[in-house]
N, CA, C and O atoms as a MOPAC input file, in Angstrom:
PM7 MOZYME 1SCF
protein

 N     65.71700 1    53.56300 1    33.39300 1
 C     64.13100 1    54.00200 1    32.80400 1
 C     62.85700 1    53.00300 1    33.54000 1
 O     61.70300 1    53.13900 1    33.94600 1
 N     63.98900 1    51.84800 1    33.40000 1
 C     63.44900 1    50.65600 1    34.66700 1
 C     62.34600 1    51.90300 1    35.50900 1
 O     61.39500 1    52.50000 1    35.00400 1
 N     62.88400 1    52.00800 1    36.93600 1
 C     61.66500 1    52.97800 1    37.94700 1
 C     61.26900 1    53.68200 1    37.37300 1
 O     60.27500 1    54.22400 1    37.85600 1
 N     61.77800 1    54.21900 1    35.85100 1
 C     60.85400 1    55.33900 1    35.66200 1
 C     59.36200 1    55.25800 1    34.73200 1
 O     58.46500 1    56.09600 1    34.64100 1
 N     59.51800 1    53.72300 1    34.01100 1
 C     57.74300 1    52.18000 1    33.74700 1
 C     57.57200 1    51.88300 1    34.71000 1
 O     56.67200 1    51.04600 1    34.78800 1
 N     58.16600 1    52.24900 1    35.92800 1
 C     57.21900 1    50.56200 1    37.28100 1
 C     56.17900 1    52.28900 1    37.90300 1
 O     55.21900 1    52.22600 1    38.67000 1
 N     56.80200 1    53.78000 1    37.23700 1
 C     56.82300 1    54.63700 1    38.26300 1
 C     55.05700 1    55.54700 1    37.30300 1
 O     54.48300 1    56.56400 1    37.69100 1
 N     54.67100 1    54.62600 1    36.00500 1
 C     53.87000 1    55.25200 1    35.42600 1
 C     52.62700 1    55.02900 1    35.87500 1
 O     52.42800 1    53.89300 1    36.30400 1
 N     51.50100 1    55.98200 1    35.90600 1
 C     50.04900 1    55.56400 1    36.25600 1
 C     49.04400 1    55.29100 1    35.33100 1
 O     48.64300 1    56.03300 1    34.43400 1
 N     48.54100 1    53.79400 1    35.71400 1
 C     48.55900 1    53.25900 1    34.72800 1
 C     46.47100 1    52.95700 1    35.12300 1
 O     46.21000 1    52.13300 1    36.00000 1
 N     45.02400 1    53.84200 1    34.24700 1
 C     43.86500 1    53.79000 1    34.21600 1
 C     42.78800 1    52.41100 1    34.45500 1
 O     42.59900 1    51.41200 1    33.76100 1
 N     42.33800 1    52.75300 1    35.44400 1
 C     41.65300 1    50.72200 1    35.72000 1
 C     41.05400 1    50.00400 1    34.52800 1
 O     40.82500 1    48.79400 1    34.52000 1
 N     40.80000 1    50.88300 1    33.45800 1
 C     39.69000 1    50.26900 1    32.63900 1
 C     41.52700 1    49.47200 1    31.82600 1
 O     41.49600 1    48.34400 1    31.33500 1
 N     42.57600 1    50.11300 1    31.84800 1
 C     43.64700 1    49.07900 1    30.94800 1
 C     44.15800 1    48.35600 1    31.25500 1
 O     44.90200 1    47.65500 1    30.57000 1
 N     43.74100 1    48.18300 1    33.46200 1
 C     45.08400 1    46.81500 1    34.13100 1
 C     43.36500 1    45.94500 1    33.89500 1
 O     43.52900 1    44.76300 1    33.59300 1
 N     42.12900 1    46.29000 1    33.97400 1
 C     41.38500 1    45.24600 1    33.27600 1
 C     41.23800 1    44.98100 1    32.34600 1
 O     40.68300 1    43.89400 1    32.18100 1
 N     41.56700 1    45.65100 1    31.32900 1
 C     41.62700 1    44.96800 1    29.71100 1
 C     42.43700 1    44.35500 1    29.74000 1
 O     42.25400 1    43.17200 1    29.45200 1
 N     43.21900 1    44.62400 1    29.95200 1
 C     44.77400 1    43.24700 1    30.33000 1
 C     44.09700 1    42.34300 1    31.10600 1
 O     43.45100 1    41.55200 1    30.42000 1
 N     44.00500 1    42.16700 1    32.33900 1
 C     43.04200 1    40.88700 1    32.73100 1
 C     42.95800 1    40.07500 1    32.35800 1
 O     43.70400 1    39.15000 1    32.03800 1
 N     41.43200 1    40.41000 1    32.31600 1
 C     40.43700 1    40.12000 1    30.38700 1
 C     41.36700 1    39.41700 1    29.35300 1
 O     41.21800 1    38.26200 1    28.95400 1
 N     41.99400 1    39.97200 1    29.11300 1
 C     42.69700 1    39.81900 1    27.35300 1
 C     43.25100 1    37.50500 1    27.89100 1
 O     43.10400 1    36.37700 1    27.42000 1
 N     44.10900 1    38.48300 1    29.58400 1
 C     45.19700 1    36.79500 1    30.23000 1
 C     44.15500 1    36.18700 1    30.36300 1
 O     44.47100 1    35.18800 1    31.00800 1
 N     42.65800 1    36.13900 1    30.07700 1
 C     41.53900 1    35.42900 1    30.54700 1
 C     41.22400 1    34.83500 1    29.54600 1
 O     40.87600 1    33.66000 1    29.66400 1
 N     41.24500 1    35.39300 1    28.38400 1
 C     40.81700 1    34.63100 1    27.15900 1
 C     41.29000 1    33.81500 1    26.66700 1
 O     40.91500 1    32.94600 1    25.88100 1
 N     42.52100 1    34.16000 1    27.30300 1
 C     43.48900 1    32.54500 1    26.48600 1
 C     43.32200 1    31.82700 1    26.97000 1
 O     43.29900 1    30.87500 1    26.19100 1
 N     43.04900 1    31.34700 1    28.45400 1
 C     42.58800 1    30.09800 1    28.71100 1
 C     41.70900 1    29.57600 1    28.52700 1
 O     40.63700 1    30.18000 1    28.50500 1
 N     41.78700 1    28.19800 1    28.31000 1
 C     40.79600 1    27.90300 1    27.12700 1
 C     39.22100 1    26.57000 1    28.13200 1
 O     39.55800 1    25.40600 1    28.34400 1
 N     38.45000 1    26.81500 1    28.35900 1
 C     38.01400 1    25.91700 1    28.99800 1
 C     36.88400 1    26.73900 1    30.38100 1
 O     36.14200 1    26.26500 1    31.24100 1
 N     37.32200 1    28.32100 1    29.93200 1
 C     37.35700 1    28.58400 1    31.23100 1
 C     36.22400 1    29.98200 1    31.24300 1
 O     37.02600 1    30.76800 1    30.73900 1
 N     34.95000 1    30.84400 1    31.45600 1
 C     33.95900 1    32.30600 1    31.00000 1
 C     34.41500 1    32.77000 1    30.07100 1
 O     33.59800 1    32.91900 1    29.16200 1
 N     35.75800 1    33.20300 1    29.78800 1
 C     36.27400 1    34.59700 1    29.04700 1
 C     36.11100 1    33.52300 1    27.29400 1
 O     35.44100 1    33.63700 1    26.26800 1
 N     37.32200 1    32.40200 1    27.89900 1
 C     37.76000 1    31.31800 1    26.77600 1
 C     35.99700 1    31.95700 1    24.97200 1
 O     34.81200 1    32.14700 1    24.69900 1
 N     37.40300 1    31.92900 1    24.52300 1
 C     36.40900 1    32.03600 1    22.73100 1
 C     36.39800 1    30.58300 1    22.02600 1
 O     37.22300 1    29.67900 1    21.89600 1
 N     35.42000 1    30.74100 1    21.74200 1
 C     35.48700 1    28.82400 1    20.69700 1
 C     36.71300 1    28.71400 1    20.28000 1
 O     37.31700 1    27.80600 1    20.85100 1
 N     37.60500 1    29.56300 1    19.13200 1
 C     38.98400 1    29.53400 1    18.45400 1
 C     40.00900 1    28.52600 1    19.64600 1
 O     40.42600 1    27.37000 1    19.58100 1
 N     40.17900 1    29.94900 1    21.01800 1
 C     40.79600 1    29.69500 1    21.68300 1
 C     40.29100 1    27.79700 1    22.19600 1
 O     40.74300 1    26.71600 1    21.81800 1
 N     39.52700 1    28.04900 1    22.88200 1
 C     38.88100 1    26.82400 1    23.16800 1
 C     39.25500 1    25.24500 1    21.95800 1
 O     39.37000 1    24.13400 1    22.47700 1
 N     39.35100 1    25.36400 1    20.89000 1
 C     39.45300 1    25.21500 1    19.62600 1
 C     40.81600 1    24.44600 1    19.68100 1
 O     41.16300 1    23.26700 1    19.74600 1
 N     41.43700 1    25.69400 1    19.62400 1
 C     43.13900 1    25.53500 1    19.77600 1
 C     44.39100 1    24.85300 1    20.61800 1
 O     45.26300 1    24.00700 1    20.42200 1
 N     43.81700 1    26.00300 1    21.98800 1
 C     44.77500 1    26.00500 1    23.07300 1
 C     44.83100 1    25.07700 1    24.15800 1
 O     43.78500 1    24.96700 1    24.79800 1
 N     46.16600 1    24.12700 1    24.64700 1
 C     46.11400 1    23.95900 1    25.24600 1
 C     45.94600 1    24.38200 1    26.91400 1
 O     44.98600 1    24.14400 1    27.64600 1
 N     47.13000 1    25.03800 1    27.21600 1
 C     47.19200 1    25.55800 1    28.56100 1
 C     47.35600 1    27.84700 1    27.98600 1
 O     48.32100 1    28.54900 1    27.68500 1
 N     46.53100 1    28.00000 1    28.06100 1
 C     46.75500 1    29.77900 1    28.53700 1
 C     47.92100 1    30.18400 1    29.33800 1
 O     48.84300 1    29.69700 1    29.99300 1
 N     47.44500 1    31.28100 1    28.97900 1
 C     49.09100 1    32.61400 1    29.92000 1
 C     48.29800 1    32.40800 1    31.07800 1
 O     47.09100 1    32.44600 1    31.31500 1
 N     49.79800 1    32.07400 1    32.02700 1
 C     49.15900 1    32.47100 1    33.26400 1
 C     48.80600 1    33.98300 1    33.91500 1
 O     48.42700 1    34.93400 1    33.23100 1
 N     49.00600 1    34.01400 1    35.38500 1
 C     48.78700 1    35.15600 1    36.47000 1
 C     49.72900 1    36.60700 1    35.92100 1
 O     49.23500 1    37.73100 1    35.83700 1
 N     51.25300 1    36.24000 1    35.57000 1
 C     51.75500 1    36.54000 1    35.31600 1
 C     52.10400 1    37.60800 1    33.77200 1
 O     52.89400 1    38.46400 1    33.37500 1
 N     51.35300 1    37.12300 1    33.49600 1
 C     51.56000 1    37.97600 1    31.71900 1
 C     50.73900 1    38.84800 1    32.28300 1
 O     51.39300 1    39.89100 1    32.27000 1
 N     49.55700 1    39.10600 1    32.84400 1
 C     49.01900 1    40.21500 1    33.22800 1
 C     49.78800 1    41.18500 1    33.43400 1
 O     49.61600 1    42.19900 1    32.75700 1
 N     50.68700 1    41.14900 1    34.27400 1
 C     51.23700 1    42.04600 1    34.44700 1
 C     52.54600 1    42.25400 1    33.75700 1
 O     53.56700 1    42.67800 1    34.29900 1
 N     52.44700 1    42.00500 1    32.85000 1
 C     53.76500 1    42.42900 1    31.93500 1
 C     53.38900 1    42.49700 1    30.96300 1
 O     54.40100 1    42.39900 1    30.26900 1
 N     52.16600 1    42.66200 1    30.01500 1
 C     51.31700 1    43.47400 1    29.32600 1
 C     51.74700 1    44.73700 1    30.33900 1
 O     52.81300 1    45.35000 1    30.40500 1
 N     50.28400 1    44.91700 1    31.24000 1
 C     50.74400 1    46.58100 1    31.34600 1
 C     52.53100 1    47.09300 1    31.79200 1
 O     52.91700 1    48.26100 1    31.81700 1
 N     53.23800 1    46.07700 1    32.05100 1
 C     54.67400 1    47.06300 1    32.00900 1
 C     55.56900 1    47.12000 1    29.78100 1
 O     56.11300 1    47.89200 1    28.99100 1
 N     55.26500 1    46.21600 1    29.86300 1
 C     55.50600 1    46.45100 1    27.54900 1
 C     54.32400 1    48.00000 1    27.12900 1
 O     54.67300 1    48.93700 1    26.41000 1
 N     52.99600 1    47.86900 1    27.78800 1
 C     51.72500 1    48.50200 1    27.15800 1
 C     52.61200 1    50.31200 1    28.34200 1
 O     52.47900 1    51.20500 1    27.50500 1
 N     53.11200 1    50.82100 1    29.29800 1
 C     53.37200 1    51.90600 1    29.66000 1
 C     54.41500 1    51.74300 1    29.41900 1
 O     54.89500 1    52.76900 1    29.90100 1
 N     55.86300 1    50.79200 1    28.69400 1
 C     56.90400 1    51.16400 1    28.04700 1
 C     56.57400 1    51.72000 1    26.72900 1
 O     57.35700 1    52.43900 1    26.10900 1
 N     55.19300 1    51.32400 1    26.22400 1
 C     54.49900 1    51.41100 1    24.28500 1
 C     54.66000 1    53.22900 1    24.83900 1
 O     55.66700 1    53.90800 1    24.64400 1
 N     54.13100 1    53.42900 1    25.13200 1
 C     53.27700 1    54.18700 1    25.50000 1
 C     54.11200 1    55.19700 1    26.24200 1
 O     53.35400 1    56.12300 1    26.52700 1
 N     55.41900 1    55.46200 1    26.71900 1
 C     56.34100 1    56.10800 1    27.02700 1
 C     57.52500 1    56.85000 1    25.92500 1
 O     58.16000 1    57.90300 1    25.87000 1
 N     57.38600 1    55.70100 1    25.18500 1
 C     58.84500 1    55.67400 1    23.52400 1
 C     57.34400 1    56.49400 1    22.54200 1
 O     57.47800 1    57.41900 1    21.74100 1
 N     56.22300 1    55.92400 1    22.85900 1
 C     55.85200 1    56.78000 1    21.69200 1
 C     54.49500 1    59.00100 1    22.52600 1
 O     53.57500 1    59.74400 1    22.18600 1
 N     55.66800 1    58.75000 1    23.78700 1
 C     55.69900 1    60.72800 1    24.25800 1
 C     54.15100 1    60.48800 1    25.07300 1
 O     53.45700 1    61.47200 1    25.32900 1
 N     53.83900 1    59.52100 1    25.32900 1
 C     52.62300 1    59.51800 1    26.21400 1
 C     52.11400 1    59.42200 1    27.87900 1
 O     51.82400 1    58.50000 1    28.64200 1
 N     52.14700 1    60.16200 1    27.92500 1
 C     52.24800 1    59.72300 1    29.74300 1
 C     51.57000 1    58.88000 1    30.22800 1
 O     51.28100 1    59.32400 1    31.34000 1
 N     50.85100 1    57.36000 1    30.03300 1
 C     49.64000 1    56.51000 1    30.24800 1
 C     49.39500 1    55.83400 1    29.21400 1
 O     49.03300 1    56.25200 1    28.11500 1
 N     49.63500 1    54.51400 1    29.62800 1
 C     49.05200 1    53.81000 1    28.92600 1
 C     47.74400 1    53.60500 1    28.61100 1
 O     47.02700 1    54.04100 1    29.51200 1
 N     46.81100 1    52.87500 1    27.24400 1
 C     46.19900 1    53.14500 1    26.94500 1
 C     45.74000 1    51.05500 1    26.26800 1
 O     46.58900 1    50.17300 1    26.39200 1
 N     44.61800 1    50.83100 1    25.77400 1
 C     43.89600 1    49.61500 1    25.81400 1
 C     44.92400 1    49.02000 1    23.84300 1
 O     45.45600 1    47.94400 1    23.57200 1
 N     44.79100 1    50.16400 1    23.05200 1
 C     45.54900 1    49.82400 1    22.27900 1
 C     47.14800 1    49.63600 1    23.09700 1
 O     47.47600 1    48.45000 1    23.08500 1
 N     48.19700 1    50.55600 1    23.79700 1
 C     49.03500 1    50.35500 1    23.58000 1
 C     49.20000 1    48.82300 1    24.68700 1
 O     50.24100 1    48.76600 1    25.34300 1
 N     48.22500 1    47.71700 1    24.83600 1
 C     48.09000 1    46.39100 1    25.19600 1
 C     48.45700 1    46.14100 1    23.98800 1
 O     49.63100 1    45.83400 1    23.78500 1
 N     47.49800 1    46.22300 1    22.88500 1
 C     47.17400 1    45.46300 1    22.69300 1
 C     48.23900 1    44.85000 1    21.26200 1
 O     48.22400 1    43.85800 1    20.53400 1
 N     49.35400 1    46.46100 1    21.44700 1
 C     50.44800 1    46.49500 1    21.25200 1
 C     51.59000 1    45.60900 1    20.99400 1
 O     52.20300 1    45.31300 1    19.96900 1
 N     51.76800 1    45.03100 1    23.12500 1
 C     52.36400 1    44.58500 1    22.79400 1
 C     52.00500 1    42.72900 1    23.38100 1
 O     52.51800 1    41.74700 1    23.91600 1
 N     50.95200 1    43.17700 1    22.87500 1
 C     50.50600 1    41.40100 1    23.26600 1
 C     50.59300 1    40.20100 1    23.18200 1
 O     50.31900 1    39.25300 1    23.91800 1
 N     51.24600 1    40.40600 1    21.63900 1
 C     51.63100 1    39.35600 1    20.96200 1
 C     53.45100 1    38.48400 1    21.56500 1
 O     53.87700 1    37.35400 1    21.80100 1
 N     53.88900 1    39.72000 1    21.56100 1
 C     54.78900 1    40.05000 1    21.99900 1
 C     54.70000 1    38.79400 1    23.33600 1
 O     54.85600 1    37.60200 1    23.07200 1
 N     54.49300 1    39.17200 1    24.42100 1
 C     53.97000 1    38.52700 1    26.00900 1
 C     53.08600 1    37.69300 1    25.99100 1
 O     52.98800 1    37.22800 1    27.12600 1
 N     52.04800 1    37.03200 1    24.99500 1
 C     51.00800 1    35.99700 1    25.17600 1
 C     51.96900 1    35.02200 1    23.75400 1
 O     51.57300 1    33.85700 1    23.78200 1
 N     52.69900 1    35.16500 1    22.98900 1
 C     52.72700 1    34.12800 1    22.15200 1
 C     53.37900 1    32.63300 1    22.09000 1
 O     53.39200 1    31.63300 1    21.37100 1
 N     54.14800 1    33.35900 1    23.86000 1
 C     55.15600 1    32.11400 1    24.22800 1
 C     54.62400 1    31.81200 1    25.51700 1
 O     55.40000 1    31.05000 1    26.09200 1
 N     53.57000 1    32.10500 1    26.25100 1
 C     52.65300 1    31.95400 1    26.85800 1
 C     51.57600 1    30.73500 1    26.78100 1
 O     51.65100 1    29.86500 1    27.64900 1
 N     50.93900 1    30.67500 1    26.13900 1
 C     49.87400 1    29.45300 1    25.12900 1
 C     50.90600 1    28.40500 1    24.90900 1
 O     52.13500 1    28.34600 1    24.91900 1
 N     49.70600 1    27.44600 1    24.66700 1
 C     50.69600 1    26.13400 1    24.02400 1
 C     49.14400 1    25.33400 1    23.57000 1
 O     48.17800 1    24.80900 1    24.12300 1
 N     49.77400 1    25.72100 1    21.85200 1
 C     48.81200 1    25.06800 1    20.61500 1
 C     48.86400 1    23.92800 1    21.01800 1
 O     49.94700 1    23.38100 1    21.22700 1
 N     48.01300 1    23.48800 1    21.16100 1
 C     47.16300 1    22.44700 1    21.00200 1
 C     47.86500 1    21.16900 1    19.34500 1
 O     48.72700 1    21.51600 1    18.53800 1
 N     47.29300 1    20.11000 1    19.34800 1
 C     48.43100 1    19.21900 1    17.94400 1
 C     47.42500 1    19.57100 1    17.41800 1
 O     47.81800 1    19.41400 1    16.26200 1
 N     46.19600 1    20.00800 1    17.28500 1
 C     44.87700 1    20.14700 1    16.36000 1
 C     45.35500 1    21.17200 1    15.52000 1
 O     45.46000 1    20.95300 1    14.31300 1
 N     45.86800 1    23.02100 1    16.33700 1
 C     46.49600 1    23.71000 1    15.90900 1
 C     47.93600 1    24.04000 1    14.98500 1
 O     48.29700 1    24.75000 1    14.04700 1
 N     48.53900 1    22.90900 1    16.02700 1
 C     50.13400 1    22.90200 1    14.98800 1
 C     49.48100 1    22.29200 1    13.85900 1
 O     49.24300 1    23.11700 1    12.97700 1
 N     49.07200 1    20.98200 1    13.56600 1
 C     48.20700 1    20.43600 1    12.46900 1
 C     47.50700 1    21.00400 1    11.39000 1
 O     47.52200 1    20.52500 1    10.25600 1
 N     46.99100 1    21.85800 1    11.66800 1
 C     46.16900 1    23.19300 1    10.65200 1
 C     47.12600 1    23.91400 1    10.48400 1
 O     47.20400 1    24.15200 1     9.27900 1
 N     48.45200 1    24.73900 1    11.41800 1
 C     48.90000 1    25.05500 1    11.04500 1
 C     48.52200 1    26.94100 1    11.44200 1
 O     48.89000 1    27.89800 1    10.76000 1
 N     47.85600 1    26.97800 1    12.48800 1
 C     47.53100 1    28.08800 1    13.00200 1
 C     48.26300 1    28.62100 1    13.63900 1
 O     48.99900 1    27.76100 1    14.12300 1
 N     48.66300 1    29.99300 1    14.10600 1
 C     50.11300 1    30.20200 1    14.74100 1
 C     49.03200 1    30.86900 1    15.89800 1
 O     47.82300 1    31.08600 1    15.83000 1
 N     49.93400 1    31.06900 1    16.88400 1
 C     50.15200 1    31.61700 1    18.27700 1
 C     49.72000 1    32.97200 1    17.99600 1
 O     48.92400 1    33.47400 1    18.79000 1
 N     50.06600 1    33.56800 1    17.11600 1
 C     49.34500 1    35.21400 1    16.63300 1
 C     47.73000 1    36.02000 1    16.39800 1
 O     47.08200 1    37.01200 1    16.73300 1
 N     47.67000 1    34.68000 1    15.50600 1
 C     47.35300 1    34.57500 1    14.78000 1
 C     45.04700 1    33.90200 1    16.03000 1
 O     43.85100 1    34.18800 1    15.96500 1
 N     45.70000 1    33.27400 1    16.59500 1
 C     44.90500 1    33.35900 1    17.76200 1
 C     45.51800 1    34.51100 1    18.92100 1
 O     44.58200 1    35.29700 1    18.77500 1
 N     46.04000 1    34.91500 1    19.54000 1
 C     46.19400 1    36.39400 1    19.33000 1
 C     45.33300 1    37.25400 1    19.76400 1
 O     44.70800 1    37.54800 1    20.78200 1
 N     45.61700 1    37.83900 1    17.77300 1
 C     44.65600 1    38.69500 1    17.47400 1
 C     42.74500 1    38.49700 1    17.93300 1
 O     41.96200 1    39.40700 1    18.20400 1
 N     42.49100 1    37.12300 1    17.88100 1
 C     41.33200 1    36.93500 1    17.38300 1
 C     40.99400 1    36.59000 1    18.63100 1
 O     40.28800 1    35.59200 1    18.77200 1
 N     41.55400 1    37.56100 1    20.12500 1
 C     40.72800 1    37.34400 1    20.85500 1
 C     41.11500 1    39.61000 1    21.56000 1
 O     41.37800 1    40.08000 1    22.66700 1
 N     40.97900 1    40.06400 1    20.57200 1
 C     40.92500 1    41.69000 1    20.96600 1
 C     39.67300 1    42.34600 1    20.30600 1
 O     39.44400 1    43.54400 1    20.47100 1

């Protein structure tokens, strides 16, 4: 199954979406939202994009699709990104979850 997943084709717009989504998690960067800048100290690294794509491919195959779309990336985003983002003290104090922050960047 691992070999099959890696052979699944992915459209350019889905790759670009995954890369931009990860870029949005990095505070102080051009793509970062106000919520990210307010609550995140460290965002996801470059490998997060790779795992978003692998997860999206798997999600698509399980649902009988031949190629993932943006909805497949979104379906796996919380699982891939939540432990790759470091919330700051303010987020901890206000009980802001990583999941709610991730949902805000879709």
